[in-house]
Amino acid sequence: MKVIFLVDMQSFYASLEKARDPRLDDKPVIVAGDPKRRSGVVLAACPLAKKRGVKNASRLWEALQKCPEAVVVPPRMEDYVIAATGITAILETFTPLVEPYSIDEQFMDVTGSQKLFGSPYKIARMVQTAIWEKYQVRARVGIGENKVLAKMACDNFSKKSKGGVFWLKKDELEEHLWPLPVGSMFGVGSRMEQHLRNMAIRTIGHLAACPVERLKKRWGINGHVLWMTANGIDYSPVSIGSHQGEKTIGHGMTLPYDYTTRRDIRVVLLELCEEVCSRARRSHVMGQTISLSVSGGSYMIPASFHRQKTIASATNVTMEMYSYICELFDKFWDGFPVRRLAVSLDKLQSDKVVQLSLFEQDRDRLLQIGSAMDRIKGRYGQTSIIRASSLLSPGQARERAAKIGGHYK
């Protein structure tokens, strides 16, 4: 029988901040972006802050109303990424089969490690100890015979148990998992929970007992996946290559204030196209489908759209992508204030084979310019060469270059 771990780092960002500054040890700590910008959102809260009602992803001002004595720390994303990479290295001392699921969660297949390290419980304790000794971060471990069971063991039981370890066995689902509300199941969000409740499916056990054909008729393959999850069925292996080979390359940003003019919005669209095409060139791929997402700035009057266009020849040329993005934007934007923008390249293919055209004689020159800019940035930094439009007040390229994942390094 397979033995899979889901290793979750408790309040990862906040724990790392407390480890960095021991003076914060007995204080409620919130890691959040700049409250003066839209990024003033709680990214992580330590257990002391959570006891006061602070929740991740809540507005910082709301969190401070619940816990006014909290110490607010800006995120240090570069440090968190380095720590996550180091934790992966720790897990790989127990098994080579380690699959990062997020920055603070990783799957491990320890089936073949038991002869060397002992029982699953013993390995889990060793993993917890090794992570604590290196980073002073508490890890919770969910154990199951597949990834779904390990994930639900961690989310529903390990995080609430004193020792932080729980083994969810398939023959004990009726006792442990099925009595839980259906919203507690992995893969069920608030909307899906409401849909299921409207079908008189209130618990995970109700979902497990529901005829699979009924779920498939309503949601197709997704309905089948829901039924499999409720019954603890998952055939996906722990794969070290699961995050290799991107299917889509995209980039988006929440703007520092509502952009209302076409000129200002186009400045940011060009920067986004530059980033996406640069990543595509580094990955030696081109995309044939170009997508644009625009979100409105008003919470009272929702306004947004997502549109895409499949082009005749795949591209990773910035100005080519930008022209198509502007075409989509001009066609579908009706003047509402814009809060967030995102662009992406899909249907990726190798850039080793390029479709030639009699009507695009300067395309090779544009490809060479893009590659030259990439080399300069790679050697001297992201802001060593930027487009003149990024020097205008709406431009965000210089500020974004100082961040990782939208937050300062």
PDB file of C-alpha atoms in Angstrom, residues 183-382:
ATOM      1  CA  GLY A 183     -17.590  22.246   2.370  1.00  0.00           C
ATOM      2  CA  SER A 184     -14.679  20.667   4.254  1.00  0.00           C
ATOM      3  CA  MET A 185     -13.819  18.424   1.320  1.00  0.00           C
ATOM      4  CA  PHE A 186     -10.826  19.200  -0.848  1.00  0.00           C
ATOM      5  CA  GLY A 187     -11.998  20.688  -4.137  1.00  0.00           C
ATOM      6  CA  VAL A 188     -15.294  22.092  -2.836  1.00  0.00           C
ATOM      7  CA  GLY A 189     -15.439  25.877  -2.715  1.00  0.00           C
ATOM      8  CA  SER A 190     -18.230  28.055  -1.398  1.00  0.00           C
ATOM      9  CA  ARG A 191     -20.193  28.063  -4.669  1.00  0.00           C
ATOM     10  CA  MET A 192     -19.924  24.304  -5.144  1.00  0.00           C
ATOM     11  CA  GLU A 193     -20.908  23.802  -1.516  1.00  0.00           C
ATOM     12  CA  GLN A 194     -24.091  25.776  -2.108  1.00  0.00           C
ATOM     13  CA  HIS A 195     -24.886  23.795  -5.265  1.00  0.00           C
ATOM     14  CA  LEU A 196     -24.403  20.524  -3.388  1.00  0.00           C
ATOM     15  CA  ARG A 197     -26.528  21.694  -0.456  1.00  0.00           C
ATOM     16  CA  ASN A 198     -29.296  22.562  -2.910  1.00  0.00           C
ATOM     17  CA  MET A 199     -29.155  18.903  -3.956  1.00  0.00           C
ATOM     18  CA  ALA A 200     -29.560  17.852  -0.277  1.00  0.00           C
ATOM     19  CA  ILE A 201     -25.892  16.868  -0.109  1.00  0.00           C
ATOM     20  CA  ARG A 202     -24.824  18.231   3.287  1.00  0.00           C
ATOM     21  CA  THR A 203     -21.916  16.000   4.313  1.00  0.00           C
ATOM     22  CA  ILE A 204     -18.996  14.348   2.562  1.00  0.00           C
ATOM     23  CA  GLY A 205     -20.728  11.039   3.295  1.00  0.00           C
ATOM     24  CA  HIS A 206     -23.816  12.215   1.403  1.00  0.00           C
ATOM     25  CA  LEU A 207     -21.593  13.051  -1.570  1.00  0.00           C
ATOM     26  CA  ALA A 208     -19.816   9.686  -1.383  1.00  0.00           C
ATOM     27  CA  ALA A 209     -23.176   7.881  -1.441  1.00  0.00           C
ATOM     28  CA  CYS A 210     -24.637   9.987  -4.262  1.00  0.00           C
ATOM     29  CA  PRO A 211     -24.976   8.084  -7.578  1.00  0.00           C
ATOM     30  CA  VAL A 212     -21.994   9.087  -9.668  1.00  0.00           C
ATOM     31  CA  GLU A 213     -24.139   9.356 -12.790  1.00  0.00           C
ATOM     32  CA  ARG A 214     -26.201  12.082 -11.116  1.00  0.00           C
ATOM     33  CA  LEU A 215     -23.066  14.112 -10.444  1.00  0.00           C
ATOM     34  CA  LYS A 216     -21.688  13.499 -13.949  1.00  0.00           C
ATOM     35  CA  LYS A 217     -24.966  14.597 -15.497  1.00  0.00           C
ATOM     36  CA  ARG A 218     -24.707  17.887 -13.596  1.00  0.00           C
ATOM     37  CA  TRP A 219     -20.965  18.631 -13.854  1.00  0.00           C
ATOM     38  CA  GLY A 220     -19.482  16.147 -16.307  1.00  0.00           C
ATOM     39  CA  ILE A 221     -15.969  14.924 -15.499  1.00  0.00           C
ATOM     40  CA  ASN A 222     -15.776  17.333 -12.559  1.00  0.00           C
ATOM     41  CA  GLY A 223     -18.760  15.587 -10.989  1.00  0.00           C
ATOM     42  CA  HIS A 224     -16.936  12.276 -11.306  1.00  0.00           C
ATOM     43  CA  VAL A 225     -13.860  13.783  -9.630  1.00  0.00           C
ATOM     44  CA  LEU A 226     -16.013  15.044  -6.730  1.00  0.00           C
ATOM     45  CA  TRP A 227     -17.416  11.557  -6.202  1.00  0.00           C
ATOM     46  CA  MET A 228     -13.940   9.992  -6.353  1.00  0.00           C
ATOM     47  CA  THR A 229     -12.579  12.505  -3.827  1.00  0.00           C
ATOM     48  CA  ALA A 230     -15.432  11.836  -1.391  1.00  0.00           C
ATOM     49  CA  ASN A 231     -14.667   8.138  -1.641  1.00  0.00           C
ATOM     50  CA  GLY A 232     -10.916   8.647  -1.181  1.00  0.00           C
ATOM     51  CA  ILE A 233      -9.997   7.629  -4.725  1.00  0.00           C
ATOM     52  CA  ASP A 234      -7.019   9.285  -6.443  1.00  0.00           C
ATOM     53  CA  TYR A 235      -4.669   7.701  -8.975  1.00  0.00           C
ATOM     54  CA  SER A 236      -2.283  10.629  -9.474  1.00  0.00           C
ATOM     55  CA  PRO A 237       1.280   9.839  -8.371  1.00  0.00           C
ATOM     56  CA  VAL A 238       3.671  12.059  -6.449  1.00  0.00           C
ATOM     57  CA  SER A 239       5.695  13.397  -9.346  1.00  0.00           C
ATOM     58  CA  ILE A 240       8.881  15.434  -9.186  1.00  0.00           C
ATOM     59  CA  GLY A 241       8.183  16.719 -12.700  1.00  0.00           C
ATOM     60  CA  SER A 242       4.604  17.821 -12.150  1.00  0.00           C
ATOM     61  CA  HIS A 243       5.480  21.535 -12.330  1.00  0.00           C
ATOM     62  CA  GLN A 244       7.819  21.251 -15.282  1.00  0.00           C
ATOM     63  CA  GLY A 245       6.689  22.292 -18.719  1.00  0.00           C
ATOM     64  CA  GLU A 246       4.218  25.153 -18.447  1.00  0.00           C
ATOM     65  CA  LYS A 247       0.989  24.849 -20.445  1.00  0.00           C
ATOM     66  CA  THR A 248       0.272  28.561 -20.187  1.00  0.00           C
ATOM     67  CA  ILE A 249       2.506  31.555 -19.545  1.00  0.00           C
ATOM     68  CA  GLY A 250       0.703  34.507 -18.016  1.00  0.00           C
ATOM     69  CA  HIS A 251       1.244  37.557 -15.876  1.00  0.00           C
ATOM     70  CA  GLY A 252      -1.131  39.926 -14.086  1.00  0.00           C
ATOM     71  CA  MET A 253      -1.109  42.726 -11.567  1.00  0.00           C
ATOM     72  CA  THR A 254      -3.455  44.623  -9.305  1.00  0.00           C
ATOM     73  CA  LEU A 255      -3.018  48.306 -10.048  1.00  0.00           C
ATOM     74  CA  PRO A 256      -2.075  50.803  -7.293  1.00  0.00           C
ATOM     75  CA  TYR A 257      -5.200  52.814  -8.080  1.00  0.00           C
ATOM     76  CA  ASP A 258      -8.079  52.664 -10.555  1.00  0.00           C
ATOM     77  CA  TYR A 259      -6.859  53.349 -14.097  1.00  0.00           C
ATOM     78  CA  THR A 260      -9.459  55.177 -16.165  1.00  0.00           C
ATOM     79  CA  THR A 261      -7.761  56.186 -19.415  1.00  0.00           C
ATOM     80  CA  ARG A 262      -6.829  54.059 -22.405  1.00  0.00           C
ATOM     81  CA  ARG A 263      -3.359  55.612 -22.493  1.00  0.00           C
ATOM     82  CA  ASP A 264      -2.529  54.659 -18.897  1.00  0.00           C
ATOM     83  CA  ILE A 265      -3.919  51.142 -19.247  1.00  0.00           C
ATOM     84  CA  ARG A 266      -1.936  50.508 -22.420  1.00  0.00           C
ATOM     85  CA  VAL A 267       1.294  51.334 -20.569  1.00  0.00           C
ATOM     86  CA  VAL A 268       0.690  48.462 -18.165  1.00  0.00           C
ATOM     87  CA  LEU A 269      -0.534  46.120 -20.908  1.00  0.00           C
ATOM     88  CA  LEU A 270       2.777  46.603 -22.720  1.00  0.00           C
ATOM     89  CA  GLU A 271       4.710  45.832 -19.532  1.00  0.00           C
ATOM     90  CA  LEU A 272       2.694  42.662 -19.016  1.00  0.00           C
ATOM     91  CA  CYS A 273       3.279  41.553 -22.608  1.00  0.00           C
ATOM     92  CA  GLU A 274       6.994  42.226 -22.148  1.00  0.00           C
ATOM     93  CA  GLU A 275       7.116  39.986 -19.075  1.00  0.00           C
ATOM     94  CA  VAL A 276       5.107  37.161 -20.658  1.00  0.00           C
ATOM     95  CA  CYS A 277       7.072  37.146 -23.905  1.00  0.00           C
ATOM     96  CA  SER A 278      10.371  37.289 -22.036  1.00  0.00           C
ATOM     97  CA  ARG A 279       9.386  34.211 -20.004  1.00  0.00           C
ATOM     98  CA  ALA A 280       8.272  32.461 -23.197  1.00  0.00           C
ATOM     99  CA  ARG A 281      11.608  33.178 -24.870  1.00  0.00           C
ATOM    100  CA  ARG A 282      13.501  31.880 -21.842  1.00  0.00           C
ATOM    101  CA  SER A 283      11.435  28.692 -22.016  1.00  0.00           C
ATOM    102  CA  HIS A 284      11.980  28.475 -25.808  1.00  0.00           C
ATOM    103  CA  VAL A 285       8.268  28.416 -26.582  1.00  0.00           C
ATOM    104  CA  MET A 286       5.759  30.475 -28.523  1.00  0.00           C
ATOM    105  CA  GLY A 287       2.014  30.787 -28.003  1.00  0.00           C
ATOM    106  CA  GLN A 288      -0.794  30.733 -30.528  1.00  0.00           C
ATOM    107  CA  THR A 289      -3.651  31.833 -28.246  1.00  0.00           C
ATOM    108  CA  ILE A 290      -3.476  35.269 -26.620  1.00  0.00           C
ATOM    109  CA  SER A 291      -5.707  36.066 -23.636  1.00  0.00           C
ATOM    110  CA  LEU A 292      -6.663  39.271 -21.836  1.00  0.00           C
ATOM    111  CA  SER A 293      -8.426  39.611 -18.462  1.00  0.00           C
ATOM    112  CA  VAL A 294      -9.657  42.976 -17.182  1.00  0.00           C
ATOM    113  CA  SER A 295     -11.272  43.498 -13.765  1.00  0.00           C
ATOM    114  CA  GLY A 296     -13.201  46.615 -12.801  1.00  0.00           C
ATOM    115  CA  GLY A 297     -12.374  48.894  -9.907  1.00  0.00           C
ATOM    116  CA  SER A 298     -15.845  49.146  -8.386  1.00  0.00           C
ATOM    117  CA  TYR A 299     -16.983  46.560  -5.859  1.00  0.00           C
ATOM    118  CA  MET A 300     -20.515  47.991  -5.947  1.00  0.00           C
ATOM    119  CA  ILE A 301     -20.838  47.695  -9.741  1.00  0.00           C
ATOM    120  CA  PRO A 302     -18.915  44.600 -10.908  1.00  0.00           C
ATOM    121  CA  ALA A 303     -17.383  44.969 -14.357  1.00  0.00           C
ATOM    122  CA  SER A 304     -14.848  42.663 -15.952  1.00  0.00           C
ATOM    123  CA  PHE A 305     -14.185  40.542 -19.014  1.00  0.00           C
ATOM    124  CA  HIS A 306     -11.903  37.774 -20.245  1.00  0.00           C
ATOM    125  CA  ARG A 307     -11.305  37.389 -23.969  1.00  0.00           C
ATOM    126  CA  GLN A 308      -8.877  35.439 -26.087  1.00  0.00           C
ATOM    127  CA  LYS A 309      -7.794  35.278 -29.702  1.00  0.00           C
ATOM    128  CA  THR A 310      -6.107  32.477 -31.623  1.00  0.00           C
ATOM    129  CA  ILE A 311      -3.653  33.879 -34.141  1.00  0.00           C
ATOM    130  CA  ALA A 312      -2.405  32.392 -37.396  1.00  0.00           C
ATOM    131  CA  SER A 313       1.229  31.990 -36.284  1.00  0.00           C
ATOM    132  CA  ALA A 314       2.506  31.417 -32.737  1.00  0.00           C
ATOM    133  CA  THR A 315       4.566  34.249 -31.267  1.00  0.00           C
ATOM    134  CA  ASN A 316       6.748  35.330 -28.380  1.00  0.00           C
ATOM    135  CA  VAL A 317       7.429  38.786 -29.827  1.00  0.00           C
ATOM    136  CA  THR A 318       6.394  41.486 -27.380  1.00  0.00           C
ATOM    137  CA  MET A 319       5.020  44.012 -29.864  1.00  0.00           C
ATOM    138  CA  GLU A 320       3.106  41.345 -31.784  1.00  0.00           C
ATOM    139  CA  MET A 321       1.404  40.146 -28.618  1.00  0.00           C
ATOM    140  CA  TYR A 322       0.803  43.730 -27.520  1.00  0.00           C
ATOM    141  CA  SER A 323      -0.970  44.598 -30.774  1.00  0.00           C
ATOM    142  CA  TYR A 324      -3.389  41.687 -30.356  1.00  0.00           C
ATOM    143  CA  ILE A 325      -3.952  42.514 -26.667  1.00  0.00           C
ATOM    144  CA  CYS A 326      -4.761  46.135 -27.595  1.00  0.00           C
ATOM    145  CA  GLU A 327      -7.148  44.883 -30.245  1.00  0.00           C
ATOM    146  CA  LEU A 328      -9.021  42.818 -27.644  1.00  0.00           C
ATOM    147  CA  PHE A 329      -8.957  45.642 -25.123  1.00  0.00           C
ATOM    148  CA  ASP A 330     -10.261  48.275 -27.537  1.00  0.00           C
ATOM    149  CA  LYS A 331     -13.051  45.969 -28.655  1.00  0.00           C
ATOM    150  CA  PHE A 332     -14.397  44.971 -25.243  1.00  0.00           C
ATOM    151  CA  TRP A 333     -13.516  47.748 -22.775  1.00  0.00           C
ATOM    152  CA  ASP A 334     -16.407  50.169 -22.345  1.00  0.00           C
ATOM    153  CA  GLY A 335     -14.601  52.730 -20.200  1.00  0.00           C
ATOM    154  CA  PHE A 336     -15.147  51.333 -16.691  1.00  0.00           C
ATOM    155  CA  PRO A 337     -12.359  51.978 -14.104  1.00  0.00           C
ATOM    156  CA  VAL A 338      -9.817  49.147 -14.188  1.00  0.00           C
ATOM    157  CA  ARG A 339      -8.478  47.525 -11.015  1.00  0.00           C
ATOM    158  CA  ARG A 340      -6.576  44.506 -12.379  1.00  0.00           C
ATOM    159  CA  LEU A 341      -5.042  43.414 -15.697  1.00  0.00           C
ATOM    160  CA  ALA A 342      -3.680  40.051 -16.832  1.00  0.00           C
ATOM    161  CA  VAL A 343      -2.410  38.648 -20.129  1.00  0.00           C
ATOM    162  CA  SER A 344      -1.290  35.177 -21.158  1.00  0.00           C
ATOM    163  CA  LEU A 345       0.008  32.984 -23.967  1.00  0.00           C
ATOM    164  CA  ASP A 346      -1.609  29.577 -24.478  1.00  0.00           C
ATOM    165  CA  LYS A 347      -1.274  26.670 -26.923  1.00  0.00           C
ATOM    166  CA  LEU A 348       2.482  26.726 -26.438  1.00  0.00           C
ATOM    167  CA  GLN A 349       4.858  25.133 -28.921  1.00  0.00           C
ATOM    168  CA  SER A 350       8.601  25.047 -29.456  1.00  0.00           C
ATOM    169  CA  ASP A 351      10.190  28.174 -30.890  1.00  0.00           C
ATOM    170  CA  LYS A 352      12.656  26.062 -32.877  1.00  0.00           C
ATOM    171  CA  VAL A 353      10.264  26.004 -35.814  1.00  0.00           C
ATOM    172  CA  VAL A 354       8.972  29.410 -36.932  1.00  0.00           C
ATOM    173  CA  GLN A 355       6.318  29.994 -39.600  1.00  0.00           C
ATOM    174  CA  LEU A 356       7.771  32.263 -42.276  1.00  0.00           C
ATOM    175  CA  SER A 357       5.677  34.977 -43.885  1.00  0.00           C
ATOM    176  CA  LEU A 358       6.220  37.050 -47.026  1.00  0.00           C
ATOM    177  CA  PHE A 359       4.354  39.923 -45.390  1.00  0.00           C
ATOM    178  CA  GLU A 360       6.276  40.157 -42.090  1.00  0.00           C
ATOM    179  CA  GLN A 361       9.837  40.788 -43.208  1.00  0.00           C
ATOM    180  CA  ASP A 362      10.950  42.511 -39.972  1.00  0.00           C
ATOM    181  CA  ARG A 363       9.830  39.664 -37.663  1.00  0.00           C
ATOM    182  CA  ASP A 364      13.322  38.212 -37.435  1.00  0.00           C
ATOM    183  CA  ARG A 365      14.627  41.629 -36.373  1.00  0.00           C
ATOM    184  CA  LEU A 366      11.965  41.836 -33.635  1.00  0.00           C
ATOM    185  CA  LEU A 367      12.946  38.382 -32.365  1.00  0.00           C
ATOM    186  CA  GLN A 368      16.591  39.450 -32.224  1.00  0.00           C
ATOM    187  CA  ILE A 369      15.678  42.640 -30.340  1.00  0.00           C
ATOM    188  CA  GLY A 370      13.694  40.657 -27.781  1.00  0.00           C
ATOM    189  CA  SER A 371      16.520  38.180 -27.233  1.00  0.00           C
ATOM    190  CA  ALA A 372      19.044  41.013 -26.884  1.00  0.00           C
ATOM    191  CA  MET A 373      16.882  42.720 -24.255  1.00  0.00           C
ATOM    192  CA  ASP A 374      16.569  39.425 -22.375  1.00  0.00           C
ATOM    193  CA  ARG A 375      20.351  39.012 -22.287  1.00  0.00           C
ATOM    194  CA  ILE A 376      20.879  42.565 -21.015  1.00  0.00           C
ATOM    195  CA  LYS A 377      18.284  42.111 -18.255  1.00  0.00           C
ATOM    196  CA  GLY A 378      19.724  38.740 -17.323  1.00  0.00           C
ATOM    197  CA  ARG A 379      23.161  40.247 -16.866  1.00  0.00           C
ATOM    198  CA  TYR A 380      22.439  43.690 -15.435  1.00  0.00           C
ATOM    199  CA  GLY A 381      18.968  43.421 -13.865  1.00  0.00           C
ATOM    200  CA  GLN A 382      15.346  43.853 -14.911  1.00  0.00           C
TER     201      GLN A 382
END
